[in-house]
Short mmCIF file of C-alpha atoms in Angstrom, two decimals:
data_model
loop_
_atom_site.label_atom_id
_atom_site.label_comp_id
_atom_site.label_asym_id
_atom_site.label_seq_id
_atom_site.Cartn_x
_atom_site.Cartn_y
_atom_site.Cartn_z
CA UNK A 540 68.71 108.46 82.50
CA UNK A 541 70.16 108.59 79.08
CA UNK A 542 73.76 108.48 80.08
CA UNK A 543 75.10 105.43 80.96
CA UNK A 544 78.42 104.35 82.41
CA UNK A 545 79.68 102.81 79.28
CA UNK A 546 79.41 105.94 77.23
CA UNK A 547 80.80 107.85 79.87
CA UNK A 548 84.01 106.69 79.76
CA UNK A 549 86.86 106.24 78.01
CA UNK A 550 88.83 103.18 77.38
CA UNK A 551 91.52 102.21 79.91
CA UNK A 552 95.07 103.59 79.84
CA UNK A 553 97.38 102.82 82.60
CA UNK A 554 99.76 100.36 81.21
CA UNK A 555 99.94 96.63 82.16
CA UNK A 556 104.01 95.55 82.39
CA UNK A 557 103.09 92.09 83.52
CA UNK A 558 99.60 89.66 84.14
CA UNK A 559 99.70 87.25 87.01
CA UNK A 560 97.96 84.21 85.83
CA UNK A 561 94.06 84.65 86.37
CA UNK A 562 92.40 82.87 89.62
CA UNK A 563 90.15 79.69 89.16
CA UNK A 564 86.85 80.63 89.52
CA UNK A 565 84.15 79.12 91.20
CA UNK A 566 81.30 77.57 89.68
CA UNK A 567 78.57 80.14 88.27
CA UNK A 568 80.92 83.16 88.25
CA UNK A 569 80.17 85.60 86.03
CA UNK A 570 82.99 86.18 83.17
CA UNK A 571 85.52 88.50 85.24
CA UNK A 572 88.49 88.34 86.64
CA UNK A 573 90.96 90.78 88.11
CA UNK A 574 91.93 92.57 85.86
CA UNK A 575 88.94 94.81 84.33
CA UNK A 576 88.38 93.66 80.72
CA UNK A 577 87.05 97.58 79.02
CA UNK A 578 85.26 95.36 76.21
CA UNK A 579 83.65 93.05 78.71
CA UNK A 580 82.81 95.59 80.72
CA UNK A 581 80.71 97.67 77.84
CA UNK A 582 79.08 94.82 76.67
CA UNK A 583 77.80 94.07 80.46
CA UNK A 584 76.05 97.40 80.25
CA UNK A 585 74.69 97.07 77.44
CA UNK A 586 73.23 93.75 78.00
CA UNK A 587 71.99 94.57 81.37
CA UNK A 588 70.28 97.55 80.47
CA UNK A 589 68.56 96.01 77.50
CA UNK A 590 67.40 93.16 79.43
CA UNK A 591 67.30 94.09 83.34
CA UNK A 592 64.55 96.50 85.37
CA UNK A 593 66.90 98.35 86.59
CA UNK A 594 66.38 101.09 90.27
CA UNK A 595 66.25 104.52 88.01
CA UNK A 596 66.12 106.14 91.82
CA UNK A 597 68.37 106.23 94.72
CA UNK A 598 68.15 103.70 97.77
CA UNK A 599 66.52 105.38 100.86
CA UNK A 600 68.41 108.18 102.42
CA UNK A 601 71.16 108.30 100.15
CA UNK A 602 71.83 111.86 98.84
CA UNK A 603 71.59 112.63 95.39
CA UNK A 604 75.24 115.12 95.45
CA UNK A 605 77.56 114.75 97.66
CA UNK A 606 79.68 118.01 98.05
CA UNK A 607 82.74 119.36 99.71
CA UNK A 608 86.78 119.03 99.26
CA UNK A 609 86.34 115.22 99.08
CA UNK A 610 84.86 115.89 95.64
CA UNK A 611 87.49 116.65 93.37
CA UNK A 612 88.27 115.04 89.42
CA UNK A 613 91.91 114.25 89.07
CA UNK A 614 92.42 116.47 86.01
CA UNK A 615 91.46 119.95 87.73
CA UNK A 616 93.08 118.94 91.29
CA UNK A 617 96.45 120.39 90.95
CA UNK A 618 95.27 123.48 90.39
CA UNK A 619 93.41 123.77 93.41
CA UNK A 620 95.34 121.49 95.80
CA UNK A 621 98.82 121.28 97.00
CA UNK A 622 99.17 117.69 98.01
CA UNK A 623 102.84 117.19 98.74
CA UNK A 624 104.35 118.85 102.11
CA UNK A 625 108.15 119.35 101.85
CA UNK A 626 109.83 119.00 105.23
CA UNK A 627 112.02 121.72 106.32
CA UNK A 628 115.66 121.55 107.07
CA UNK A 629 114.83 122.25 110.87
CA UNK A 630 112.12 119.68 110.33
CA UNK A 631 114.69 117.33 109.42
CA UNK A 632 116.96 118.39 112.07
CA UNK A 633 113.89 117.21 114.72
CA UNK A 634 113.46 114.21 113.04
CA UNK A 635 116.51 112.97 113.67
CA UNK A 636 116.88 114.46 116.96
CA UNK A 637 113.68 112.14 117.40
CA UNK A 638 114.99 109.18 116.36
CA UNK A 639 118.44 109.79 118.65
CA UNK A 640 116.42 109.94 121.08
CA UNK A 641 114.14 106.96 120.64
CA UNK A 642 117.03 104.88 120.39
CA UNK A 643 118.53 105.96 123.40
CA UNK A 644 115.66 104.27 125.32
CA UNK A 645 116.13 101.07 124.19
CA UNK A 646 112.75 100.32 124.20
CA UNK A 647 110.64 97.72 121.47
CA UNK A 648 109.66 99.28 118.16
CA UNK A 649 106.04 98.90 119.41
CA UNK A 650 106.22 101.87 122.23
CA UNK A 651 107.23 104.28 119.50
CA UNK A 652 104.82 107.30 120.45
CA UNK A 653 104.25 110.62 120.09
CA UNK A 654 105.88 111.23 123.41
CA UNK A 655 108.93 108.63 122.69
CA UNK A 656 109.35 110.33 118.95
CA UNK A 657 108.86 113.68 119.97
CA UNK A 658 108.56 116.50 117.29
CA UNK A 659 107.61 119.62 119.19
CA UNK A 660 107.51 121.94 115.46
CA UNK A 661 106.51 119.81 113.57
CA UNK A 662 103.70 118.23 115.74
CA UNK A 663 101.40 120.92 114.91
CA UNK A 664 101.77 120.47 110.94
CA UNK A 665 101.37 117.12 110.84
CA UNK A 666 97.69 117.17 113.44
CA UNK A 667 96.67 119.78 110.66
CA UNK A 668 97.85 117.09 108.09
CA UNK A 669 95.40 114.39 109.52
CA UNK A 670 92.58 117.18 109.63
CA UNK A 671 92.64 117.31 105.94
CA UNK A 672 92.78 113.43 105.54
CA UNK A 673 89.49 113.62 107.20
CA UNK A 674 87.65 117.18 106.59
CA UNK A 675 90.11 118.22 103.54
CA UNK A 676 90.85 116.65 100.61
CA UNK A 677 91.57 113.18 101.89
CA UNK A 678 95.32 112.48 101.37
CA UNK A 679 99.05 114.41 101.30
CA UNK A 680 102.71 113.32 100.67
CA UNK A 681 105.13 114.13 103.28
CA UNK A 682 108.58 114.85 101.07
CA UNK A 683 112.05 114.69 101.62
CA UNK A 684 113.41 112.31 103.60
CA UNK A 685 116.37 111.09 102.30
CA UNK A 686 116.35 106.71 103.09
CA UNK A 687 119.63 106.44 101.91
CA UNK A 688 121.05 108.24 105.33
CA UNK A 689 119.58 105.73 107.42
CA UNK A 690 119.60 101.96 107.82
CA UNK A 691 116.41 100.30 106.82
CA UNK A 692 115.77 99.82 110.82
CA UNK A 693 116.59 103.86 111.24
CA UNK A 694 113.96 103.76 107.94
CA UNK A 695 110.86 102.06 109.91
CA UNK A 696 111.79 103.82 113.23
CA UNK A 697 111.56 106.99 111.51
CA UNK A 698 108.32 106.24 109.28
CA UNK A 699 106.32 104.51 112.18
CA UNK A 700 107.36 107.69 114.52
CA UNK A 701 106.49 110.21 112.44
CA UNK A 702 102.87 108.57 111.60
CA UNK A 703 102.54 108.16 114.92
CA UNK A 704 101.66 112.12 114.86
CA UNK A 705 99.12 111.60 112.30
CA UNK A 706 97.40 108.40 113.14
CA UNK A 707 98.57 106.97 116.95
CA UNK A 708 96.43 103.70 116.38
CA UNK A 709 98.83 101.25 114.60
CA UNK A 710 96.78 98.61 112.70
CA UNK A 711 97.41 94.43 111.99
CA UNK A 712 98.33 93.42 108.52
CA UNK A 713 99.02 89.98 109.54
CA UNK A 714 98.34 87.95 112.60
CA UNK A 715 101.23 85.84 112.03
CA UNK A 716 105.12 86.30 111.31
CA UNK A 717 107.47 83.10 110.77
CA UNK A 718 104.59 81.15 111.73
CA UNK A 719 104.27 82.63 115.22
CA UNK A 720 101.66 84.55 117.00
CA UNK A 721 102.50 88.66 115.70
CA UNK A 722 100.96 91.64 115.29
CA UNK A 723 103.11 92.84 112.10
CA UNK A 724 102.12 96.80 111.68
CA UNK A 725 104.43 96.81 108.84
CA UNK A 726 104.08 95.51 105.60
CA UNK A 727 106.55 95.53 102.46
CA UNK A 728 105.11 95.98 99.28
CA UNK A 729 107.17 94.29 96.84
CA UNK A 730 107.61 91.96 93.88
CA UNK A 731 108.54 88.80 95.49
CA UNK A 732 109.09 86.88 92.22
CA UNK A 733 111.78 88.49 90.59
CA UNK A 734 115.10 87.31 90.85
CA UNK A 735 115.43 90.88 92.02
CA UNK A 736 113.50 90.23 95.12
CA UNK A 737 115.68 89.05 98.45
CA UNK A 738 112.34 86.93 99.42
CA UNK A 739 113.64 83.17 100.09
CA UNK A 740 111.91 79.99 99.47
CA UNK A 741 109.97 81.58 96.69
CA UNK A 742 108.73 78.49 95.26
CA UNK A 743 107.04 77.88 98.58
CA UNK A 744 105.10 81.30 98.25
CA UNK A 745 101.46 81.31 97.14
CA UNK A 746 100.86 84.99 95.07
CA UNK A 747 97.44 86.05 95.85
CA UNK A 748 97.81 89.56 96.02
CA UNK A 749 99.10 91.59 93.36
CA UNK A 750 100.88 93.77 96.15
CA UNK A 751 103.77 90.86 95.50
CA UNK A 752 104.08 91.28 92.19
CA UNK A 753 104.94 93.96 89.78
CA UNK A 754 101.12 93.58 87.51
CA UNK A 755 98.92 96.48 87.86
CA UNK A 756 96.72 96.93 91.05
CA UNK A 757 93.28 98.06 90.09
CA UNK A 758 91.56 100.31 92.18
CA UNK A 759 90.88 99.14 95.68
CA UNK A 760 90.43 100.19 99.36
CA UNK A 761 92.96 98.78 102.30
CA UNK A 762 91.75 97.93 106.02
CA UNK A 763 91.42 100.45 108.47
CA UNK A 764 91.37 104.48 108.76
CA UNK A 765 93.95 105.53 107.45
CA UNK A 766 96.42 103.31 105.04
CA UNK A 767 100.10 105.17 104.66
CA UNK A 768 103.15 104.06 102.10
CA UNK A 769 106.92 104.86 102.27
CA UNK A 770 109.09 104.84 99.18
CA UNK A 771 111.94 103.29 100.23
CA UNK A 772 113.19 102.71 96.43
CA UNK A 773 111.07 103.30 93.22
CA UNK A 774 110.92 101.37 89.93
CA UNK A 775 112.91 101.58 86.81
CA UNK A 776 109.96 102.16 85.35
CA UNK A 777 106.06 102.37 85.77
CA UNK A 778 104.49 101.60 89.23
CA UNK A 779 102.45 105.34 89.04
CA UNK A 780 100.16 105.43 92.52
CA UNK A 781 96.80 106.95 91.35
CA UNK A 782 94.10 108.16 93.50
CA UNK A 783 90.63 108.48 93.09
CA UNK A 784 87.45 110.28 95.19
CA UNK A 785 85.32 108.18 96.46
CA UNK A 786 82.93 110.93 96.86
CA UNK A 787 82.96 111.85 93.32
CA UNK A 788 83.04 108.09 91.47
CA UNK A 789 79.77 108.46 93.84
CA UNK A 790 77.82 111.66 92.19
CA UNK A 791 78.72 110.30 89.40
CA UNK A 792 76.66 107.00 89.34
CA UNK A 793 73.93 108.45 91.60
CA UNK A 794 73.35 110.98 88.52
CA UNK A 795 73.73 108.00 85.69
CA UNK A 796 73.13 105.12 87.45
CA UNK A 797 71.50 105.31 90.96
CA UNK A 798 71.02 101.11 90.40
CA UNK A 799 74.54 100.35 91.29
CA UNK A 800 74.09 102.62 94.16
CA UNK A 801 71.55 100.04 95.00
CA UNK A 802 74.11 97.37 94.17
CA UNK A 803 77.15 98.89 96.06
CA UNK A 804 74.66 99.22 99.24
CA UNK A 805 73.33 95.57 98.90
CA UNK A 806 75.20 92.20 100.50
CA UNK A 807 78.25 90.94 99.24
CA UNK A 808 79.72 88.11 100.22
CA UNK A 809 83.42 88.60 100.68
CA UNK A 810 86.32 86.00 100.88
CA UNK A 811 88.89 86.59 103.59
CA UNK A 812 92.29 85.50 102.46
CA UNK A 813 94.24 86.83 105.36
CA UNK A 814 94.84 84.64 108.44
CA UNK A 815 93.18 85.59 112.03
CA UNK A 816 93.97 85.69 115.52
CA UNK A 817 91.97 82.51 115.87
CA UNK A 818 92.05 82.03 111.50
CA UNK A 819 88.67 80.87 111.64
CA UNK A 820 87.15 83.87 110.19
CA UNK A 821 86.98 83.27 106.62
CA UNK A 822 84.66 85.16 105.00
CA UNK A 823 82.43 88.27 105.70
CA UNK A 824 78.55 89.25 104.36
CA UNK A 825 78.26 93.11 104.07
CA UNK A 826 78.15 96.29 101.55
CA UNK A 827 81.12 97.67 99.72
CA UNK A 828 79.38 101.16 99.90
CA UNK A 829 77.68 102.96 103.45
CA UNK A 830 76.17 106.22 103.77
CA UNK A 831 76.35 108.61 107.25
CA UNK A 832 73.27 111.07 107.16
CA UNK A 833 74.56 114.28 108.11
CA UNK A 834 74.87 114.73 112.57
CA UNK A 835 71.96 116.37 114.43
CA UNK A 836 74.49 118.92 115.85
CA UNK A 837 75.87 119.62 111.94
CA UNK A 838 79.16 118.73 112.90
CA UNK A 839 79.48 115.95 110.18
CA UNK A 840 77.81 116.30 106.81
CA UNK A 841 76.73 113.53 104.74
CA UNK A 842 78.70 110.98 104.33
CA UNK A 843 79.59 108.00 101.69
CA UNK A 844 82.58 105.37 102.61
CA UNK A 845 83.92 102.73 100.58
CA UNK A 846 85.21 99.40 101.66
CA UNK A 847 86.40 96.95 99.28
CA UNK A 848 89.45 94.75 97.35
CA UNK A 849 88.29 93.56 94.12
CA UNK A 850 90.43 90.85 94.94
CA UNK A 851 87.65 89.36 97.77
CA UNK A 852 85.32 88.54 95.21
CA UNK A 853 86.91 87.38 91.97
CA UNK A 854 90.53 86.07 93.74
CA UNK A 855 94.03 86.53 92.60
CA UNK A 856 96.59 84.25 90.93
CA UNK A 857 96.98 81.18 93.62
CA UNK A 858 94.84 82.21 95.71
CA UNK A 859 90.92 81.90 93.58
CA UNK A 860 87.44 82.85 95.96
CA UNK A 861 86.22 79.55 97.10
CA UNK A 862 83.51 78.03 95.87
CA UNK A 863 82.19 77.26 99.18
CA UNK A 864 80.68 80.76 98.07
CA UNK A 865 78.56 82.10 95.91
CA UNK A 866 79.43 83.21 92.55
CA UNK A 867 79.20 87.16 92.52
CA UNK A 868 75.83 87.96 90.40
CA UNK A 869 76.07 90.15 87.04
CA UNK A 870 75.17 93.31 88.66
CA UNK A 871 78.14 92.89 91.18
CA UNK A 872 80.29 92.25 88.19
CA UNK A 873 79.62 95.24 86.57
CA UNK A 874 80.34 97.18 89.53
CA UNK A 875 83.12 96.13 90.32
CA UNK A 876 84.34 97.21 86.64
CA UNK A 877 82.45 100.73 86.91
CA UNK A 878 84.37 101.91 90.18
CA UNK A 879 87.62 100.50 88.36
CA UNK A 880 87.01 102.41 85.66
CA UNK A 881 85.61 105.57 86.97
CA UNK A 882 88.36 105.31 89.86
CA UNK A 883 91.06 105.49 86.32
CA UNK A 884 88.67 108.26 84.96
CA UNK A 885 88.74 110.69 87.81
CA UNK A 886 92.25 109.68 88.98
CA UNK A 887 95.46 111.41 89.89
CA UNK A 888 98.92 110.37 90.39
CA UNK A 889 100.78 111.83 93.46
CA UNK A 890 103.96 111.39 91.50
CA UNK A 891 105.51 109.20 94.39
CA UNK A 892 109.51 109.65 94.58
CA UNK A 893 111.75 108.08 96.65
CA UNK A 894 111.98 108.93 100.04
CA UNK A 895 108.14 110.25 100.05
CA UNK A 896 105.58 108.73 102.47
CA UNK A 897 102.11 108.98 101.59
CA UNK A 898 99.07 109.32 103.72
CA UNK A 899 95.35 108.59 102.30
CA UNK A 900 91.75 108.25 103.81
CA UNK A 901 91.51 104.37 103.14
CA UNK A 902 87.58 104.86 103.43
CA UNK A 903 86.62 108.29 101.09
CA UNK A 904 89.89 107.70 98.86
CA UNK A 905 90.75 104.82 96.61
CA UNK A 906 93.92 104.05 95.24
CA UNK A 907 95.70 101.77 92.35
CA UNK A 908 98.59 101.29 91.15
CA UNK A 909 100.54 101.09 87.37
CA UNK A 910 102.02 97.94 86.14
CA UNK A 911 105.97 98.23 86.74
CA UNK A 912 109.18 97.32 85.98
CA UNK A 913 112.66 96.48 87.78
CA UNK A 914 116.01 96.58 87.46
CA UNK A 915 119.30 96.12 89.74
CA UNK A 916 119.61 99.41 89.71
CA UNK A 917 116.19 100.61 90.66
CA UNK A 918 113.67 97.90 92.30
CA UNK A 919 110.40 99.16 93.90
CA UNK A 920 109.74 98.70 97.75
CA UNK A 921 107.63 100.67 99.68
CA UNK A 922 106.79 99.94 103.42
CA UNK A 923 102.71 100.28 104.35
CA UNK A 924 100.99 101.15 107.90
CA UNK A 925 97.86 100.98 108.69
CA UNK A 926 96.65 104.10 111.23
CA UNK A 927 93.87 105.22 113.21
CA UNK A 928 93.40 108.42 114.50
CA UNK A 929 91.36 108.68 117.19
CA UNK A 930 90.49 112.24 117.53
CA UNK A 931 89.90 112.63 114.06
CA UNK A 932 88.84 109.42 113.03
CA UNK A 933 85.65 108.92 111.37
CA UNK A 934 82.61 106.61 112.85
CA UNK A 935 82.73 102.73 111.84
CA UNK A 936 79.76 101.74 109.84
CA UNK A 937 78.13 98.66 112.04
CA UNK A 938 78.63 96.05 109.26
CA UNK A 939 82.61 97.11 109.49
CA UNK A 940 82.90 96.73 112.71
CA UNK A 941 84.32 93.11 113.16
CA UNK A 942 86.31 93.78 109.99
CA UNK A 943 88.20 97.15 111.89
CA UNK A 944 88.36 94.95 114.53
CA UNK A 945 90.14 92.48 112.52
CA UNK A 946 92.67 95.39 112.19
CA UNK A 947 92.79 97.20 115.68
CA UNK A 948 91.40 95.02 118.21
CA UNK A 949 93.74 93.64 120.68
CA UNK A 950 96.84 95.00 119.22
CA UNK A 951 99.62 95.19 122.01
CA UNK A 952 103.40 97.41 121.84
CA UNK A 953 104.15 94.18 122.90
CA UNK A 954 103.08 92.24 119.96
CA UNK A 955 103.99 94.80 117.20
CA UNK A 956 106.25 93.14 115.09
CA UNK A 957 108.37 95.73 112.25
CA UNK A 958 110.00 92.86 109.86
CA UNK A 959 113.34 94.22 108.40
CA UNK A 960 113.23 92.62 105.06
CA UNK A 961 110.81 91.79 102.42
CA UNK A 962 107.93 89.21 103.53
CA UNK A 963 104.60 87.95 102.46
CA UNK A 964 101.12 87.91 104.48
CA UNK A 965 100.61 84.26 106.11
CA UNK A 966 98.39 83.81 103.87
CA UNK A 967 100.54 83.12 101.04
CA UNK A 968 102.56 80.36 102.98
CA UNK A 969 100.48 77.11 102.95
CA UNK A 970 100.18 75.82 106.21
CA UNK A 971 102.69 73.45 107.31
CA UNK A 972 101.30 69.65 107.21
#
């Protein structure tokens, strides 16, 4: 147990372009904030490992290596691992057949299906796409689609069809569009204070998520299954979308420091930011980390998944974690800055282009994003779904369950809302008095 985190790693490099203002926080909280401090961080380490007992084994049942393709180091990856699928000209050719023929029924955005976006060829490729988000490597680009053919409308259409092949569950970002009862299934990821953006009322817009701005997004999970991103346009500059294994941030620690396994597997008490069906649900007790013992029948091997936003426990610009809960501990602190910086150790970038949708196992993958820069000429937006696939789809850990159904539950064609243009979560408009 000589190693330790600290000396395992070196200091951060993904570059910053811009800071939101830090969050407020609570009474008691440890000295953190969003943005992982490397020099903090170390000095946490060292301090709790001079003066703490720490767990030098395991928690029960938890396996000391996890193995497989979902263990993989950013650095070697390429070499072994094709990630980005480039659609044929015939695939392209039954895309837009597909969306001729979608439009010709005249039917809501929400019925788009496999059967109302049909793709007879390319059907096959993209059900042995999803295999490998859940038995492969854990994540693939889909390449070259070109946006600028198609209206933003023809855009979504397109994006929501095609996913519909991979994952036919759509999931709820936000219960709420325009202050009306929605399911909204898509989400635009954009900076919203720019005087680039096209997002109006601004001033009336509470940032507390860095998705809306153009700072750096430190490593994180989404909701749901499955969490997908279409480049609509790409930045000037910056704005790099890294990826990270789960499964091998996990050998990692069990090897050097099987107490933050212990951590990672314990309560934490989460603040829920986004609005409900009923927006009473505000916060949420459970682990960021869950293991699945391997299945009787050997179907499944062992398992870790990984469900977290740093932003739940230490808050973001306007919107700070209450202080009608408790202040994360130390331990929790310094986790939440070793799978930051083990997530930028082990990373790769997928080398996103424009016109490139992305697919990623939200709950064995982790993902971040570089700090960015706009310009008239070349402003970032990317569209994000949320997808489950239910033949494929891995089993919900109990403790997840009301949070999936948070996501999935109750979500009607109906209801599906696709917004056009650029738009915040409710939960950055203050509630009308």
């Amino acid at each position: 147990m000589s190693v330790t985190v600290a000396a395992a790693l070196p200091p951060p490099s993904a570059p910053v372009f811009s800071v939101t203002e830090a969050a407020k926080p609570p009474p008691g909280q440890p000295d953190i904030a969003y943005h992982p401090d490397w020099d903090k961080y170390q000095a946490r380490v060292a301090r709790r490992q001079q003066t703490e007992d720490l767990p030098k084994t395991l928690p029960d049942g938890f396996p000391k290596e996890l193995k497989g393709d979902l263990v993989w180091d950013g650095e070697t990856l390429a070499s072994k691992y094709d990630w980005t699928y480039v659609l044929s000209s015939d695939h392209l050719e039954e895309i837009d057949r597909a969306l001729a023929h979608f439009k010709s029924l005249n039917i809501a955005k929400g019925y788009i299906t496999q059967e109302t976006f049909p793709l007879p060829t390319l059907h096959g490729e993209l059900r042995r796409l999803s295999r490998e988000l859940h038995f492969g490597h854990g994540f693939f680009v889909l390449r070259g689609l070109d946006v600028d053919r198609y209206t933003v409308e023809e855009n979504i259409i397109i994006y929501t069809g095609v996913s519909s092949h991979i994952g036919s569950i759509r999931g709820r970002q936000d219960a709420y569009f325009e202050g009306k009862r929605a399911d909204v299934v898509v989400g635009h990821i954009k900076d919203v204070r720019s005087g680039l953006g096209d997002i109006r009322d601004k001033e009336k817009i509470k940032i507390g998520t860095p998705a809306y701005t153009s700072d750096k997004q430190v490593f994180h999970t989404d909701s749901g299954d499955i969490v997908s991103l279409f480049a609509l346009s790409t930045a000037a500059e910056g704005g790099a979308s890294r990826l990270a294994s789960t499964w091998r941030v996990y050998n990692h620690l069990a090897a050097t420091r099987p107490d933050l396994i212990h951590t990672l597997s314990g309560i934490w008490e989460a603040e829920l930011f986004t609005k409900t069906v009923d927006d009473k649900d505000r916060f949420m007790s459970r682990p960021l980390l869950y293991h699945q013992p391997k299945s009787a029948d050997g179907k499944t091997p062992d398992r870790v998944l990984l469900q977290y936003g740093r932003r739940y426990y230490v808050g973001f610009g306007e919107l700070p974690r209450g202080s009608h809960l408790p202040p994360i501990t130390e331990g929790q602190a310094e986790a939440l800055d070793a799978l930051h910086f083990l997530g930028e150790r082990f990373s790769v970038s997928t080398n996103f282009e424009k016109g490139d949708i992305q697919y990623v196992n939200n709950v064995a993958i982790f993902h971040a994003r570089d700090g960015y820069t706009d310009t008239k000429a070349n402003t970032r937006h990317l569209l994000r779904q949320w997808l489950r696939d239910p033949e494929y789809a891995w089993e919900t850990p109990a403790p997840l369950a009301s949070r999936w159904d948070r996501v999935y539950g109750g979500v009607t064609p109906e209801l599906q809302t696709f917004p056009l243009e650029p738009h915040t979560r409710s939960e950055s408009t203050p509630a009308k008095k």
